[in-house]
PDB file of C-alpha atoms in Angstrom:
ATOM      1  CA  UNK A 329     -21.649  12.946  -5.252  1.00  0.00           C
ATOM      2  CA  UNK A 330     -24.303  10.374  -5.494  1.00  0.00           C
ATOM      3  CA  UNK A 331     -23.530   6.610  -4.972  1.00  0.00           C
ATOM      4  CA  UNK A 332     -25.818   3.952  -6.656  1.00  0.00           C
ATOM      5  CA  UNK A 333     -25.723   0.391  -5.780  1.00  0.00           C
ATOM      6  CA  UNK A 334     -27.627  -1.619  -8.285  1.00  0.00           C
ATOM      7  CA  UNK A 335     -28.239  -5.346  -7.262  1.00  0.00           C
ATOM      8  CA  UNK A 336     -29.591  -7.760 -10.465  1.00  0.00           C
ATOM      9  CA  UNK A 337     -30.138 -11.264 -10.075  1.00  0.00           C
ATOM     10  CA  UNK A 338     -30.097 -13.167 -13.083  1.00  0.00           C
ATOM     11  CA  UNK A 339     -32.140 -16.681 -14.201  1.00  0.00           C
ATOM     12  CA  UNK A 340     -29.773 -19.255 -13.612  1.00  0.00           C
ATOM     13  CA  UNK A 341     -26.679 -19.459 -16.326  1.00  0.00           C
ATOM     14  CA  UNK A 342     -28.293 -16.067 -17.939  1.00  0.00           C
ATOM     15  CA  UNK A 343     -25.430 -13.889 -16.389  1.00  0.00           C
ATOM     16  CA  UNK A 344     -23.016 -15.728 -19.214  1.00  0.00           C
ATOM     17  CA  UNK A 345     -25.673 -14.433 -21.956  1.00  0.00           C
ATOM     18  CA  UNK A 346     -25.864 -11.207 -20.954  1.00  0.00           C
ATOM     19  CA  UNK A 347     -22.185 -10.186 -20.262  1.00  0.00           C
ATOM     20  CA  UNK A 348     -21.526  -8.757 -23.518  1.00  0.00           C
ATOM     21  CA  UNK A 349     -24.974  -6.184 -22.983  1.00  0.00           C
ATOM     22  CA  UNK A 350     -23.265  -5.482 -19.715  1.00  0.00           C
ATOM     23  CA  UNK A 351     -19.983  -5.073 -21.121  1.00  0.00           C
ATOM     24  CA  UNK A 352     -21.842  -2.257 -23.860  1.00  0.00           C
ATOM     25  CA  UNK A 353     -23.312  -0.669 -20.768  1.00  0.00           C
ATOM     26  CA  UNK A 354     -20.652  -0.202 -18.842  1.00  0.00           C
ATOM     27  CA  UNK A 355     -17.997   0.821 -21.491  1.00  0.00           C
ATOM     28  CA  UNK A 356     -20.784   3.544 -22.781  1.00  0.00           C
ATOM     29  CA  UNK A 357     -21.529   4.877 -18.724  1.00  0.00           C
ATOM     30  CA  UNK A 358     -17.866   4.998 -18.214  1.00  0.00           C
ATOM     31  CA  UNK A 359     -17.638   7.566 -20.965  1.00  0.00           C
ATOM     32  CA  UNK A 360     -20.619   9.196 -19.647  1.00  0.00           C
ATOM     33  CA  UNK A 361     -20.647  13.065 -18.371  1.00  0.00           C
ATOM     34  CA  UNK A 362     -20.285  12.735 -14.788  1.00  0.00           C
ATOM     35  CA  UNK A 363     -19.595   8.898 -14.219  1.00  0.00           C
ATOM     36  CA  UNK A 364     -16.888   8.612 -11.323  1.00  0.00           C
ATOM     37  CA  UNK A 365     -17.232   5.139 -11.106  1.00  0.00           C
ATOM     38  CA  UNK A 366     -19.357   2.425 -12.969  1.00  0.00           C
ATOM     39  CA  UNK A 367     -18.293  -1.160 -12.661  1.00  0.00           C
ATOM     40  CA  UNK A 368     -20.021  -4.712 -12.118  1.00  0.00           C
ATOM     41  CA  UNK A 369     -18.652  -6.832  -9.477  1.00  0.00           C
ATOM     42  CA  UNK A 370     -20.054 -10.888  -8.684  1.00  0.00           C
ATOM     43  CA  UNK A 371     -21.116 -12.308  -6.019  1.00  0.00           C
ATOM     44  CA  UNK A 372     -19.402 -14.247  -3.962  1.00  0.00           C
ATOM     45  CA  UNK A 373     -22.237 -16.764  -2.615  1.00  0.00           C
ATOM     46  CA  UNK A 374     -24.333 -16.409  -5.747  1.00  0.00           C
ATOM     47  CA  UNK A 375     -22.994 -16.740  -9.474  1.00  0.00           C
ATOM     48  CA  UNK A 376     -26.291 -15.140 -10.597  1.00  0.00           C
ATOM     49  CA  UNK A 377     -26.223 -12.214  -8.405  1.00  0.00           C
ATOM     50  CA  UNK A 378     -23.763  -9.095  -9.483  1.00  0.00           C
ATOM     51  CA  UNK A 379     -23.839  -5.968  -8.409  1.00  0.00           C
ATOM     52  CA  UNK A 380     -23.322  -2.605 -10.036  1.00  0.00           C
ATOM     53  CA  UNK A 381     -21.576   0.355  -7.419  1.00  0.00           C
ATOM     54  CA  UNK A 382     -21.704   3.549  -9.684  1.00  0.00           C
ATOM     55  CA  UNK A 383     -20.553   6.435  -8.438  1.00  0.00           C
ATOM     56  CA  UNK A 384     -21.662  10.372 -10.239  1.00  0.00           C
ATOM     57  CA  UNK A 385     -20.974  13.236  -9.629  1.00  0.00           C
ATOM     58  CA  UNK A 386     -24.157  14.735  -8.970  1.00  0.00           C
ATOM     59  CA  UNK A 387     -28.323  13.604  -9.011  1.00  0.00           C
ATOM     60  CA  UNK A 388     -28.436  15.684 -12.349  1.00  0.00           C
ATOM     61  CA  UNK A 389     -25.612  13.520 -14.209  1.00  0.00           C
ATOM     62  CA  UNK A 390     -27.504  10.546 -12.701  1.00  0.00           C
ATOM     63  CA  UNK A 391     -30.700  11.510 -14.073  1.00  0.00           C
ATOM     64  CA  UNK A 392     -29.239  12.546 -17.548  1.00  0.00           C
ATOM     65  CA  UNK A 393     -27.197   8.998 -17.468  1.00  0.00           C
ATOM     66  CA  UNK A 394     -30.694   7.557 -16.874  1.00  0.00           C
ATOM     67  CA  UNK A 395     -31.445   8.940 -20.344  1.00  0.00           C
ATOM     68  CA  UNK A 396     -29.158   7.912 -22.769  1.00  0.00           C
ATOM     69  CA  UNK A 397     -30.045   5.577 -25.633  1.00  0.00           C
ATOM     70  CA  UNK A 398     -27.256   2.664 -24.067  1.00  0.00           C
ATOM     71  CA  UNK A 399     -29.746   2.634 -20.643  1.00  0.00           C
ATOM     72  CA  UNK A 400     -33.025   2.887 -22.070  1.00  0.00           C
ATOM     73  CA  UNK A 401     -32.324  -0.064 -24.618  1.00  0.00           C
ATOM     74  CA  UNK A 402     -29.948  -1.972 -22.902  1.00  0.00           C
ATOM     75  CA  UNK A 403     -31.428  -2.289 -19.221  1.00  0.00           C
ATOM     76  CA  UNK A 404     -34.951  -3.480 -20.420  1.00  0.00           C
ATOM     77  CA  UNK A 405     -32.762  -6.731 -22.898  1.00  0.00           C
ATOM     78  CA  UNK A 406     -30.556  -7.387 -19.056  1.00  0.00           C
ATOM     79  CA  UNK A 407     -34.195  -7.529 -17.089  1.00  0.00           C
ATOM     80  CA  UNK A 408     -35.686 -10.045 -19.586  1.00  0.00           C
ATOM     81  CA  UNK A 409     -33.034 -12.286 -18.261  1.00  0.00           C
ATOM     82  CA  UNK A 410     -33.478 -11.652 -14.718  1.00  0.00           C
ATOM     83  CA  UNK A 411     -35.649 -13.296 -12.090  1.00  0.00           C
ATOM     84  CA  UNK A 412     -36.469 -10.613 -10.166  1.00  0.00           C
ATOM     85  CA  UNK A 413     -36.340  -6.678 -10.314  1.00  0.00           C
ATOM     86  CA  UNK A 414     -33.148  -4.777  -9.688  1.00  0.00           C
ATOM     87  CA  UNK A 415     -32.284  -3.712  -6.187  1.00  0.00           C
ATOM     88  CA  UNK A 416     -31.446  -0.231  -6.195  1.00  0.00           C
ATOM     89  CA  UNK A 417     -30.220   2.401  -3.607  1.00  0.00           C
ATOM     90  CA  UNK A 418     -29.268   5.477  -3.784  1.00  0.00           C
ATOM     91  CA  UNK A 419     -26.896   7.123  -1.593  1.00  0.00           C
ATOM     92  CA  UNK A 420     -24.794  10.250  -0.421  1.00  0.00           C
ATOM     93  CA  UNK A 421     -21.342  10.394   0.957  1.00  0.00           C
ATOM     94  CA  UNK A 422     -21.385  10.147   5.055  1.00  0.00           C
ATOM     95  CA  UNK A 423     -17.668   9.499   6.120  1.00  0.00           C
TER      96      UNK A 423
ATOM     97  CA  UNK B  11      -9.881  -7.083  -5.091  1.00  0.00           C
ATOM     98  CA  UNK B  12     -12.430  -7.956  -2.937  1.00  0.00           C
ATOM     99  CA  UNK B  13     -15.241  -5.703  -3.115  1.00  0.00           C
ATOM    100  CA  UNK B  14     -17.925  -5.947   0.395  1.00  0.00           C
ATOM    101  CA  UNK B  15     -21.133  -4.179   0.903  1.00  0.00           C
ATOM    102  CA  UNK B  16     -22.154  -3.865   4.491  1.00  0.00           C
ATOM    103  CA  UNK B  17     -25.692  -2.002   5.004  1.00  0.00           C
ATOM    104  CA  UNK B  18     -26.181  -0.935   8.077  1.00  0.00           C
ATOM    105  CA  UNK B  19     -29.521  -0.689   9.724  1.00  0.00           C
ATOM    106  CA  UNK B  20     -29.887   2.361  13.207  1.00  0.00           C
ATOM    107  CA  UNK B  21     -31.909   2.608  15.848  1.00  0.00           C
ATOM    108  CA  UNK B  22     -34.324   5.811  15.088  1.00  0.00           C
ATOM    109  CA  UNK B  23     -32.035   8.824  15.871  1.00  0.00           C
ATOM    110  CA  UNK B  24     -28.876   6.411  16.734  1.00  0.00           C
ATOM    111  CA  UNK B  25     -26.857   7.057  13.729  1.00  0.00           C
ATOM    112  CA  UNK B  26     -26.091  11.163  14.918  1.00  0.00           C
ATOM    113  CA  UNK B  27     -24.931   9.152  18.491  1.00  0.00           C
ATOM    114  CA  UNK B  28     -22.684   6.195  15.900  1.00  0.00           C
ATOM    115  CA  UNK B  29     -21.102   8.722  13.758  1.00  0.00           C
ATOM    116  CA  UNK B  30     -17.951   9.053  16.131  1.00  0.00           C
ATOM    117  CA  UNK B  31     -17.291   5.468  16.392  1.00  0.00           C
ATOM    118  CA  UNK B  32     -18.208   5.072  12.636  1.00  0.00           C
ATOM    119  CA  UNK B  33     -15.392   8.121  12.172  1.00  0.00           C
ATOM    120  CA  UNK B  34     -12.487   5.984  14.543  1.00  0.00           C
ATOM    121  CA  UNK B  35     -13.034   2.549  12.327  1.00  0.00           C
ATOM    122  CA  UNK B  36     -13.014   4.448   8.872  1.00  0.00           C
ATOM    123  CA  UNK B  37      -9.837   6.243   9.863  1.00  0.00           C
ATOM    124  CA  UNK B  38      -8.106   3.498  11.029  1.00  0.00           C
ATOM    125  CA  UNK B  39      -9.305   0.884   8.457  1.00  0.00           C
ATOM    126  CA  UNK B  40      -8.088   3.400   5.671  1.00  0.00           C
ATOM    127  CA  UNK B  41      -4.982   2.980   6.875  1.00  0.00           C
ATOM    128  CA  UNK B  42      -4.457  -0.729   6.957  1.00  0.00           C
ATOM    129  CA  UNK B  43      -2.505  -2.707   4.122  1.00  0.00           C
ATOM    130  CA  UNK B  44      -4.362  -3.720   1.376  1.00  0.00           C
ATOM    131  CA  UNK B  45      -7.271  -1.226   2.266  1.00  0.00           C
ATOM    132  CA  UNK B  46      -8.518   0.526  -1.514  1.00  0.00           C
ATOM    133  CA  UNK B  47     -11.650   2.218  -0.423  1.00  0.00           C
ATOM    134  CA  UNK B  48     -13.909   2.234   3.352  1.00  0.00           C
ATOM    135  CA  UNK B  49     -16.652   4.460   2.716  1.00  0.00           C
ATOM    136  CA  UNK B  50     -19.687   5.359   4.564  1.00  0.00           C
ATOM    137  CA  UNK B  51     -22.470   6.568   2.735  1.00  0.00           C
ATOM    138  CA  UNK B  52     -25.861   7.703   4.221  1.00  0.00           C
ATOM    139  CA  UNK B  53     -29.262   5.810   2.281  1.00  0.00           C
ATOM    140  CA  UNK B  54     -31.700   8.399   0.469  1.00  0.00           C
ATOM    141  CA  UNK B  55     -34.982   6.720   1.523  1.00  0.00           C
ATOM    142  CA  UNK B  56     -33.670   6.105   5.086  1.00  0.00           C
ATOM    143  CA  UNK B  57     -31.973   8.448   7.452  1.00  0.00           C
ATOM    144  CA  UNK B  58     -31.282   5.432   9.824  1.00  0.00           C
ATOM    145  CA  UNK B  59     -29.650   3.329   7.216  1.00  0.00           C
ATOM    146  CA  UNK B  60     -26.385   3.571   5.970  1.00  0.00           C
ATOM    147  CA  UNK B  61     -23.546   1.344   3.555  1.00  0.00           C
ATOM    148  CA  UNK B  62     -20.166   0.936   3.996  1.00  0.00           C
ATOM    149  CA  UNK B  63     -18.441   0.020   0.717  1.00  0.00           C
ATOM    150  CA  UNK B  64     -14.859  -1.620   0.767  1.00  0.00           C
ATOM    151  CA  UNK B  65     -12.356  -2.827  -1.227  1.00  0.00           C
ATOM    152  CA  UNK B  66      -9.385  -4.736  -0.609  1.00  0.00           C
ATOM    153  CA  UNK B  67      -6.288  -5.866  -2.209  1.00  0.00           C
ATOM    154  CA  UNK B  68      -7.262  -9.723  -1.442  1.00  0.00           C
ATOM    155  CA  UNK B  69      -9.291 -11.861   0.761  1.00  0.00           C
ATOM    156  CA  UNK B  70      -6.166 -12.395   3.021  1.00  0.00           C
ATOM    157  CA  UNK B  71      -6.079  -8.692   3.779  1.00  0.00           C
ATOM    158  CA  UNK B  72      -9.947  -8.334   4.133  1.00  0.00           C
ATOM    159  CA  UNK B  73      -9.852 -11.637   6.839  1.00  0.00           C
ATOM    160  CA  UNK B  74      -7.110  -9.307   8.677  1.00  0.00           C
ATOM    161  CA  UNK B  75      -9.086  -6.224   8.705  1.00  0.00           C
ATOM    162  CA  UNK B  76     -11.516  -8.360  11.069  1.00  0.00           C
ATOM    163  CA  UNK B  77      -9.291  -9.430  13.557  1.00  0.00           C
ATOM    164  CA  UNK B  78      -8.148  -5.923  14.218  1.00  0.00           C
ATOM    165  CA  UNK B  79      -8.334  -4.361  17.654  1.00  0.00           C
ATOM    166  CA  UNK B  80     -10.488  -1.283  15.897  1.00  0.00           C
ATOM    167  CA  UNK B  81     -12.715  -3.992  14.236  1.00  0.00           C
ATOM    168  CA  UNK B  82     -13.485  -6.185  17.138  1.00  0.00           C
ATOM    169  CA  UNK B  83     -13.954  -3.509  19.646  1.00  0.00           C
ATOM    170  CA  UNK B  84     -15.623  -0.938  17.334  1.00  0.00           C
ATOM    171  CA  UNK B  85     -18.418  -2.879  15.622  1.00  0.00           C
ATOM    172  CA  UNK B  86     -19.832  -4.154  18.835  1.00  0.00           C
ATOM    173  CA  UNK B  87     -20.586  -1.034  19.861  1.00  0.00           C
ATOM    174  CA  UNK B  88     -22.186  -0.032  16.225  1.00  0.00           C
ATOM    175  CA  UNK B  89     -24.705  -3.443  16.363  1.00  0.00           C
ATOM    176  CA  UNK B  90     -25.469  -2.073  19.905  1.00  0.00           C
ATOM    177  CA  UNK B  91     -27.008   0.828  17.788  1.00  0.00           C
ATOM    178  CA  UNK B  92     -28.587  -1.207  15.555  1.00  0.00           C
ATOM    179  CA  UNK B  93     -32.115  -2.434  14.762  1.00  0.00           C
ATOM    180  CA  UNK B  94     -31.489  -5.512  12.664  1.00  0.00           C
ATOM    181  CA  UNK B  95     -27.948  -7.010  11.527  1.00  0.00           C
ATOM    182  CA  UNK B  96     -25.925  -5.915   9.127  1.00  0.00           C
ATOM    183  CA  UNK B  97     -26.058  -6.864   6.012  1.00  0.00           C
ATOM    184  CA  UNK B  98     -23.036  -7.914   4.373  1.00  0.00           C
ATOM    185  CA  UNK B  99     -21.827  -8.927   0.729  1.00  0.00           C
ATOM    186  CA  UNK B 100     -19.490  -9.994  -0.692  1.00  0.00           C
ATOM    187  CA  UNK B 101     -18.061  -9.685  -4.586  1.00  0.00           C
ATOM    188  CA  UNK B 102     -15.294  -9.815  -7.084  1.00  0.00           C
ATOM    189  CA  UNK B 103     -14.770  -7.857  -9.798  1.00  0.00           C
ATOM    190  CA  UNK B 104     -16.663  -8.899 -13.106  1.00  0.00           C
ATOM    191  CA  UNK B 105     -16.827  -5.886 -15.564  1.00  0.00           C
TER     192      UNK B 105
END
């Protein structure tokens, strides 16, 4: 399994805007080969910070996820609306 | 649900010695009420860095988890281990 954390921070009120391109994303990944898990969760101390815990079952059904026509058109329209570039780490199961 | 991300930062070569304390709060924090998910997963890009991801039924039951005797006793020791503080975060489900 690989475990993706995926931290976006959005221009303040843009979050609102781009819900429905995140709502596309997600619905598509959750159909996706491999997707375990593939949800968007807020913040808590910042309503234009969410993060996005995605779960697969292996680096190849990342990569291949990484490839699809919903991610290459959708994440570069969610960045334009961001103030900063996505956090991401990538991790494997410990305990 | 409360969703918390808490990235956790090792000495060099401290995580191997951690792993057994790490083991006795997982175990025991999977079995309190209102605990969904407590997983450790290890970084890709650092061996010494690790995230625990959570989820609990509610706030109330996450605020419970840190009074704990397993939770106050337990992540002393970790920090002990530890080259910077952890870094926690908290969310709620969005999409």
């Amino acid at each position: 399994m690989v475990v993706v954390t995926a931290k976006m921070f959005f221009n303040q009120g843009k979050l609102k805007e781009a819900e429905n391109i995140l709502k596309e994303l997600i619905e598509k990944t959750n159909q996706e080969d491999g997707c375990i898990e593939y949800k968007s969760y807020l913040s808590n101390s910042s309503s234009d910070e969410i993060v996005i815990i995605e779960k697969w079952e292996s680096q190849a059904h990342l990569d291949a996820h990484m490839k699809t026509k919903h991610f290459t058109e959708l994440l570069p329209k969610i960045g334009e609306m961001c103030s900063k570039k996505t956090e991401i780490s990538v991790y494997s199961p410990l305990i």
